[in-house]
PDB file of C-alpha atoms in Angstrom:
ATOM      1  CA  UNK H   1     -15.041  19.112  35.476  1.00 42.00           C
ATOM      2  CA  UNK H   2     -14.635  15.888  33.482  1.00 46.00           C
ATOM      3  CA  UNK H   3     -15.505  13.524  36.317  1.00 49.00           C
ATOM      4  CA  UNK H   4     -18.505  15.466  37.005  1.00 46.00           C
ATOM      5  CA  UNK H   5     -19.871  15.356  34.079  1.00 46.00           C
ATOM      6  CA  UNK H   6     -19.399  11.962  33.889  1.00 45.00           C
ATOM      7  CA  UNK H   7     -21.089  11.181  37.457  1.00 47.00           C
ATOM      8  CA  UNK H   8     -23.905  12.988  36.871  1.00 44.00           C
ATOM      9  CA  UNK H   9     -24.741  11.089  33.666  1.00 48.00           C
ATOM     10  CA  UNK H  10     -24.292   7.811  35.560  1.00 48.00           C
ATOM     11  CA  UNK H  11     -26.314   8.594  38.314  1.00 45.00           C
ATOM     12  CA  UNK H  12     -29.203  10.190  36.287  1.00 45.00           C
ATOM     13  CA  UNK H  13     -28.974   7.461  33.463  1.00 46.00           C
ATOM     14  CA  UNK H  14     -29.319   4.352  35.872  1.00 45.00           C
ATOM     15  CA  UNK H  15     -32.694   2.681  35.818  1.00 45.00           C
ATOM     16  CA  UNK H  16     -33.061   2.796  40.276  1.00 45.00           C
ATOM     17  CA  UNK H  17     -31.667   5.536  42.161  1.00 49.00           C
ATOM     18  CA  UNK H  18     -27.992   4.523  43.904  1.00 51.00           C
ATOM     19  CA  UNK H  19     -26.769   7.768  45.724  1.00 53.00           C
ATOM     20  CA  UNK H  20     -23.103   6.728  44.657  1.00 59.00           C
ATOM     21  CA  UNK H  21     -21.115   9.732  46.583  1.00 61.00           C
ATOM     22  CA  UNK H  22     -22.205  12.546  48.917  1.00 60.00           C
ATOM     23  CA  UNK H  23     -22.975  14.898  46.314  1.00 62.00           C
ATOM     24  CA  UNK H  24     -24.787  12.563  43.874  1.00 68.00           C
ATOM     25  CA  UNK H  25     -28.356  14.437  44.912  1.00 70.00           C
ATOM     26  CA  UNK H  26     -26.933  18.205  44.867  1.00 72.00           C
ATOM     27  CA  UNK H  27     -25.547  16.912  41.129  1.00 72.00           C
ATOM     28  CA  UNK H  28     -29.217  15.237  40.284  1.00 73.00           C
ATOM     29  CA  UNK H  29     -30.642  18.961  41.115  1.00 78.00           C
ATOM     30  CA  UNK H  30     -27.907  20.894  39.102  1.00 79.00           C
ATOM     31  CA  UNK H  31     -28.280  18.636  36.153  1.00 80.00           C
ATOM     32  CA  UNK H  32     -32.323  19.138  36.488  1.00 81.00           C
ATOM     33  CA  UNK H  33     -31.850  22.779  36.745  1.00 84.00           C
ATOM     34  CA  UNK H  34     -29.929  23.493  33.768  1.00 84.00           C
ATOM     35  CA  UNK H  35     -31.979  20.930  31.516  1.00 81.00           C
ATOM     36  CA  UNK H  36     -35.110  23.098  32.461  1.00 83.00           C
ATOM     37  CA  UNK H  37     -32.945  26.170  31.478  1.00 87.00           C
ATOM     38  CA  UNK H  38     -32.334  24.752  27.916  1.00 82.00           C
ATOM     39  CA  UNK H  39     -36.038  23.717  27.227  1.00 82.00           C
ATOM     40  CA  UNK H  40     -37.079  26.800  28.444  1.00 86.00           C
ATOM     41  CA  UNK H  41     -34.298  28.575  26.231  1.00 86.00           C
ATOM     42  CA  UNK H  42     -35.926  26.090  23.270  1.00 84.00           C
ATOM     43  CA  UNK H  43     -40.072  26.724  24.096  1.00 87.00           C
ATOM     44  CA  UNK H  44     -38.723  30.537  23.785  1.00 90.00           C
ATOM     45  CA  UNK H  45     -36.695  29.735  20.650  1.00 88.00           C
ATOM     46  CA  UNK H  46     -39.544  27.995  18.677  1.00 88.00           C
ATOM     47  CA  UNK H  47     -42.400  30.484  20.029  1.00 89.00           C
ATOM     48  CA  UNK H  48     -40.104  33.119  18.012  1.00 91.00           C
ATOM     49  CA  UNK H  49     -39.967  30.745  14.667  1.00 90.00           C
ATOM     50  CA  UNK H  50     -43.590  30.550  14.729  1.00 88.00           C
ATOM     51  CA  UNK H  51     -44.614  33.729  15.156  1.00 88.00           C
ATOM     52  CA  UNK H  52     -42.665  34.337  11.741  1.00 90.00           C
ATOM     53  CA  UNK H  53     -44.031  31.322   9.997  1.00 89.00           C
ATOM     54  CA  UNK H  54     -46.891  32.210   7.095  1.00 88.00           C
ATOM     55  CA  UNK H  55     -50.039  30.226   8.337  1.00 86.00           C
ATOM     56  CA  UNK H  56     -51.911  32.193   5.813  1.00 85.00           C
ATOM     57  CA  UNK H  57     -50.117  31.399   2.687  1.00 87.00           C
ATOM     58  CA  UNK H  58     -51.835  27.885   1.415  1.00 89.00           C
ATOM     59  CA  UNK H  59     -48.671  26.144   0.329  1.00 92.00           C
ATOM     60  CA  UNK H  60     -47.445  25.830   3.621  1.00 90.00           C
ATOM     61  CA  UNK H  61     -50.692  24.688   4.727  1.00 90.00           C
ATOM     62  CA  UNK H  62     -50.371  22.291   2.283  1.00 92.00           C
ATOM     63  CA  UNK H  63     -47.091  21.279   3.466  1.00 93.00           C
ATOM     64  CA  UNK H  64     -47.709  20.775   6.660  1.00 92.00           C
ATOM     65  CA  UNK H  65     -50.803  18.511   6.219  1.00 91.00           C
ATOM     66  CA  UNK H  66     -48.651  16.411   3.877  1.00 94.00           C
ATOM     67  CA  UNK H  67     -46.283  16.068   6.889  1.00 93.00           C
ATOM     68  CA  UNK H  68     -49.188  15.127   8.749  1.00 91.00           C
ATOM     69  CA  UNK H  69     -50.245  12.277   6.677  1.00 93.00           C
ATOM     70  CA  UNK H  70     -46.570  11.040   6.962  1.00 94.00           C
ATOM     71  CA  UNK H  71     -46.547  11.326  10.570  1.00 93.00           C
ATOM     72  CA  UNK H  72     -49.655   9.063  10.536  1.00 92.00           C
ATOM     73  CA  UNK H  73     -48.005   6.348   8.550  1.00 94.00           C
ATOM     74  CA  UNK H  74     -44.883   6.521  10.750  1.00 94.00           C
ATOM     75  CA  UNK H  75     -47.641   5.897  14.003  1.00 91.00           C
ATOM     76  CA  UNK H  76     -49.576   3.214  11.778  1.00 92.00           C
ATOM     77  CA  UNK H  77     -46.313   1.226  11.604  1.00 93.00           C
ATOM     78  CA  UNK H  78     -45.606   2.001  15.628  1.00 92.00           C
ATOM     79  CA  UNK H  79     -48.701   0.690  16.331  1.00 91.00           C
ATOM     80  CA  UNK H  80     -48.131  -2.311  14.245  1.00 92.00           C
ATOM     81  CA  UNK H  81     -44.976  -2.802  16.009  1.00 93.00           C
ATOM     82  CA  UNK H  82     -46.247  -2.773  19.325  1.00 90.00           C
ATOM     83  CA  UNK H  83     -48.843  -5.256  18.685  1.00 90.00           C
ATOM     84  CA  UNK H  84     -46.393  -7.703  16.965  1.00 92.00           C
ATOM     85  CA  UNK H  85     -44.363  -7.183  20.807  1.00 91.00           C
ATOM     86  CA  UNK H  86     -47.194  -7.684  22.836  1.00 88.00           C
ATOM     87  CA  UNK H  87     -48.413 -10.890  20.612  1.00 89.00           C
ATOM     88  CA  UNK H  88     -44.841 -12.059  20.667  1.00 90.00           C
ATOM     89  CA  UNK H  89     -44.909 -11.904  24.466  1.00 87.00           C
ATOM     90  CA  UNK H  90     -47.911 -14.154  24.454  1.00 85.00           C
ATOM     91  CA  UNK H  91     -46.580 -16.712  21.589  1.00 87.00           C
ATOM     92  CA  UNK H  92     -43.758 -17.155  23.748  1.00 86.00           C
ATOM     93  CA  UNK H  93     -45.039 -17.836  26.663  1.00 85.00           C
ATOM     94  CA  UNK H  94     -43.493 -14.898  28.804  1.00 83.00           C
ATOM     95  CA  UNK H  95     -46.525 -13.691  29.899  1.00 79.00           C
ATOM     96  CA  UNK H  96     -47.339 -16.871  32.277  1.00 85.00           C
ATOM     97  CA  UNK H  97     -42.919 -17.343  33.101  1.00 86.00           C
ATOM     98  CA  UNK H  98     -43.092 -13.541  34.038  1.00 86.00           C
ATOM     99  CA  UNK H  99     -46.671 -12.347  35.011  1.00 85.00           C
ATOM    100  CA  UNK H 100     -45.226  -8.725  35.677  1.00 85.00           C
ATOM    101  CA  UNK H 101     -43.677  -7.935  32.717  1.00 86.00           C
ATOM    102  CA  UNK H 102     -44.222  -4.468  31.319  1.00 89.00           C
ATOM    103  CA  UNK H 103     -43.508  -3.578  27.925  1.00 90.00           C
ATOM    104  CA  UNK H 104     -42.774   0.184  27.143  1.00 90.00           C
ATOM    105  CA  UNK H 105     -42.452   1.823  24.529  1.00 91.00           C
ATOM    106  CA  UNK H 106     -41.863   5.373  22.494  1.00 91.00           C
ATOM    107  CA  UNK H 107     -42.016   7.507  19.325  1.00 92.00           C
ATOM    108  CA  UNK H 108     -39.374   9.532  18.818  1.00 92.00           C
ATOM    109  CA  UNK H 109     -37.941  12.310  16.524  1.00 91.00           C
ATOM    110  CA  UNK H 110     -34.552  12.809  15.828  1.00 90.00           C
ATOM    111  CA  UNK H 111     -33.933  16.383  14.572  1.00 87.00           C
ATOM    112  CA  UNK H 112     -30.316  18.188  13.499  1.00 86.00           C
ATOM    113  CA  UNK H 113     -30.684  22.064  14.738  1.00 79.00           C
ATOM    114  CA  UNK H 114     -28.611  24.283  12.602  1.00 80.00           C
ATOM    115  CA  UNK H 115     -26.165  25.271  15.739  1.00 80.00           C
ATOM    116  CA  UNK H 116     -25.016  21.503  14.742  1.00 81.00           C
ATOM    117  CA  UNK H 117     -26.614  20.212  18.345  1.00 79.00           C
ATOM    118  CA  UNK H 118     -28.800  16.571  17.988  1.00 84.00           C
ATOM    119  CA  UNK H 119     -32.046  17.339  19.340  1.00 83.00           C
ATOM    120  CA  UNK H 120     -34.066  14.608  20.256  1.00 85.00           C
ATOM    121  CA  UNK H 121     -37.847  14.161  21.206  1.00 85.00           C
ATOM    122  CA  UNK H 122     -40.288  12.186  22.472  1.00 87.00           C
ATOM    123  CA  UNK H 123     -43.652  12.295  21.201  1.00 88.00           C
ATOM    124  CA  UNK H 124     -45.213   9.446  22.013  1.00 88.00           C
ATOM    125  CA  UNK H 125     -44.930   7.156  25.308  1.00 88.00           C
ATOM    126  CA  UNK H 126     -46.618   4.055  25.819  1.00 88.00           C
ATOM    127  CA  UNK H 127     -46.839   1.375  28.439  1.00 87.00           C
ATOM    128  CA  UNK H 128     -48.214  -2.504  28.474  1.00 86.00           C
ATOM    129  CA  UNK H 129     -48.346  -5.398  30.872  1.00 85.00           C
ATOM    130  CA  UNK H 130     -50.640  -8.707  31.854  1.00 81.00           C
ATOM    131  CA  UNK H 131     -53.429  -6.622  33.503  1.00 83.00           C
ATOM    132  CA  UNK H 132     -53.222  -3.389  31.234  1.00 84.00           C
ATOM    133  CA  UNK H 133     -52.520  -3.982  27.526  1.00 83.00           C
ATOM    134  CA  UNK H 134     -51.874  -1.224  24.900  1.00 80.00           C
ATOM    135  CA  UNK H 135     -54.677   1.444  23.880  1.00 78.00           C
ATOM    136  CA  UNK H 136     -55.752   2.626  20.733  1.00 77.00           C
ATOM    137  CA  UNK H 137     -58.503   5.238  20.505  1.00 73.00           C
ATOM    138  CA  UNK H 138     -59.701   5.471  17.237  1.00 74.00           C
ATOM    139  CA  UNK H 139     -59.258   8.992  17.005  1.00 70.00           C
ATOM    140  CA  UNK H 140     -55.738   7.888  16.728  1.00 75.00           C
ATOM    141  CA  UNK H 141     -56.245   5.716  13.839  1.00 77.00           C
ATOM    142  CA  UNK H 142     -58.577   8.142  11.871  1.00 77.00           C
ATOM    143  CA  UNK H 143     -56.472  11.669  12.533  1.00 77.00           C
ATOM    144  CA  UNK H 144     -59.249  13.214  14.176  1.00 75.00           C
ATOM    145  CA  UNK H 145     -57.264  15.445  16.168  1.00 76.00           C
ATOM    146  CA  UNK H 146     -57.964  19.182  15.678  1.00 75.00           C
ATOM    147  CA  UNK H 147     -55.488  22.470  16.791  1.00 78.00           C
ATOM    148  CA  UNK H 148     -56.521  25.861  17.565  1.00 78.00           C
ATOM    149  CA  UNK H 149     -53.321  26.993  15.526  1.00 80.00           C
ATOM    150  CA  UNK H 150     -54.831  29.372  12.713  1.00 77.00           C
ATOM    151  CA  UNK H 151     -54.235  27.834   8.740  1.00 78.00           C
ATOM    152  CA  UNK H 152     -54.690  24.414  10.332  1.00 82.00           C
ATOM    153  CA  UNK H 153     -58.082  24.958  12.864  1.00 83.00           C
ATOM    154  CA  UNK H 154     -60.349  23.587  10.382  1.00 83.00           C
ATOM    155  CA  UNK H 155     -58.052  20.234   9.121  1.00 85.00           C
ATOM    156  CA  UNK H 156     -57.559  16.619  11.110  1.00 85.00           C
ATOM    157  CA  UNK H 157     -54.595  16.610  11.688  1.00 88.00           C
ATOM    158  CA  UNK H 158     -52.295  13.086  13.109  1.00 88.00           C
ATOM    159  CA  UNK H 159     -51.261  11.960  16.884  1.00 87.00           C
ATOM    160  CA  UNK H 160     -47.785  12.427  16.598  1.00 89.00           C
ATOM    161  CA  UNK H 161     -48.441  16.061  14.513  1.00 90.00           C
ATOM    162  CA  UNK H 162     -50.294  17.079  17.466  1.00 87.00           C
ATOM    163  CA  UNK H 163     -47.898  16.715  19.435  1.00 84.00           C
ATOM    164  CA  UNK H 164     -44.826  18.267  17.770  1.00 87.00           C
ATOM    165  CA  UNK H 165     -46.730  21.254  16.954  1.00 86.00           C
ATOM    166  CA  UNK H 166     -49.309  21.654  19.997  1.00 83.00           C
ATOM    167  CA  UNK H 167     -47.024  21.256  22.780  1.00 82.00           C
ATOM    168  CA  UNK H 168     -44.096  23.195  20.945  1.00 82.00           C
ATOM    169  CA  UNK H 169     -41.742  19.941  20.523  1.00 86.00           C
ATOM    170  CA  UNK H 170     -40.522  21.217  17.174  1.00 88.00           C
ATOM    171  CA  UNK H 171     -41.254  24.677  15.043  1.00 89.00           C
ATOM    172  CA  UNK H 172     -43.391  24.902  11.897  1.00 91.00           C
ATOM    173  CA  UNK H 173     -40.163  25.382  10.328  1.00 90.00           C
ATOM    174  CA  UNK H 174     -37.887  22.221  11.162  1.00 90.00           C
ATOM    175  CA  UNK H 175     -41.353  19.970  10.970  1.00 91.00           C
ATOM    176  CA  UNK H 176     -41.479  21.049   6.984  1.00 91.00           C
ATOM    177  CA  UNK H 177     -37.837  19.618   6.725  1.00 90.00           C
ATOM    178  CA  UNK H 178     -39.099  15.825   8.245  1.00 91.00           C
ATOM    179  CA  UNK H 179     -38.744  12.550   6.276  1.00 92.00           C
ATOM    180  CA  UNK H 180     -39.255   9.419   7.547  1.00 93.00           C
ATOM    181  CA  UNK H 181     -35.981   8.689   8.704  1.00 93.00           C
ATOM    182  CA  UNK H 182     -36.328  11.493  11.437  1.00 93.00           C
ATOM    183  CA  UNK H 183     -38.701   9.058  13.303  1.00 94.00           C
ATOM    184  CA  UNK H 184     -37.419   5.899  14.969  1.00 92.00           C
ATOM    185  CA  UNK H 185     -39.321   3.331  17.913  1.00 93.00           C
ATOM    186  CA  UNK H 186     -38.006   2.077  21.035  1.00 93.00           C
ATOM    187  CA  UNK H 187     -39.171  -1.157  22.607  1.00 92.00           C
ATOM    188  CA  UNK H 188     -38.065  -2.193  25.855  1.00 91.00           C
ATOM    189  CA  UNK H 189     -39.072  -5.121  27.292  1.00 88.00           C
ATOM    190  CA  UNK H 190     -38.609  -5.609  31.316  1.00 87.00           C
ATOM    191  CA  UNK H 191     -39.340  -9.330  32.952  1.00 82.00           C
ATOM    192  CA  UNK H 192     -39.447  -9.236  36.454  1.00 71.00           C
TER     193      UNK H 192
END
């Protein structure tokens, strides 16, 4: 069981597809299988946590709108990142050595679930080369981003926010419990 464990993570971790052995694309299927068992296991999980969540007591509105704001300054600082990158690119003259570069880049949340598991998220993917450079809509930059979700319909809420509660990333619960430090970047930079 050991070794196929550890084939399956090689073959679905490499950056190009190499078959490796016979079974490499009955193990890609398995593996894709039971990862869509456990999200669907987690959408059902967090559906449950919200339903008992107060929307209509006002300090957890409150709470969650200061969470907001803090997921704002974490993108404010992602976006500053990836212009720094992309100006970088151009200061060193990469840009003209390697005229299809791509840069790409994402905003992640790390999250410890009480069974002890890591649970780790992407909330915000990103892509730049020569010919398409990175995007900001302003909406982005102002929180203008509204939610149907009742206590919070009528508040701005931020990008990242949106995402973690809209598509059902993370609960109402373990978003109250974010700092900061749950939040990282990751820049990758491919010269071709």
């Amino acid at each position: 069981m050991k070794k196929t464990k550890k084939e399956i993570k090689f073959v679905y971790q490499s950056d190009y597809y190499f078959p490796g052995p016979k079974y490499a694309e009955k193990l890609i299927t398995k593996e894709e299988k039971f990862r869509d068992k456990i999200r669907d296991l987690r959408w059902e999980d967090i559906h449950k946590q919200n339903n008992r969540f107060d929307l209509n007591n006002k300090d957890n509105i409150e709470k969650l709108l200061k969470i907001s704001d803090m997921t704002h300054e974490v993108y404010l600082e992602y976006v500053a990142k990836l212009r720094k990158v992309e100006a970088d690119v151009e200061a060193w003259g990469l840009a003209e050595k390697y005229p299809d570069y791509c840069i790409n880049a994402g905003l992640y949340c790390y999250l410890e679930l009480p069974d002890g598991n890591d649970y780790y998220c992407q909330l915000i993917n990103e892509h730049s080369s020569k010919d398409r450079k990175f995007y900001f809509d302003e909406s982005m930059f102002n929180k203008k981003f509204a939610t149907p979700i009742r206590g919070l319909i009528y508040h701005d809420i931020s990008y990242p926010f949106y995402y973690m509660v809209e598509e059902h990333r993370l609960s109402f619960k373990e978003v109250l419990g974010l700092t900061k430090k749950n939040f990282y970047t990751e820049i990758k930079l491919e010269l071709e």
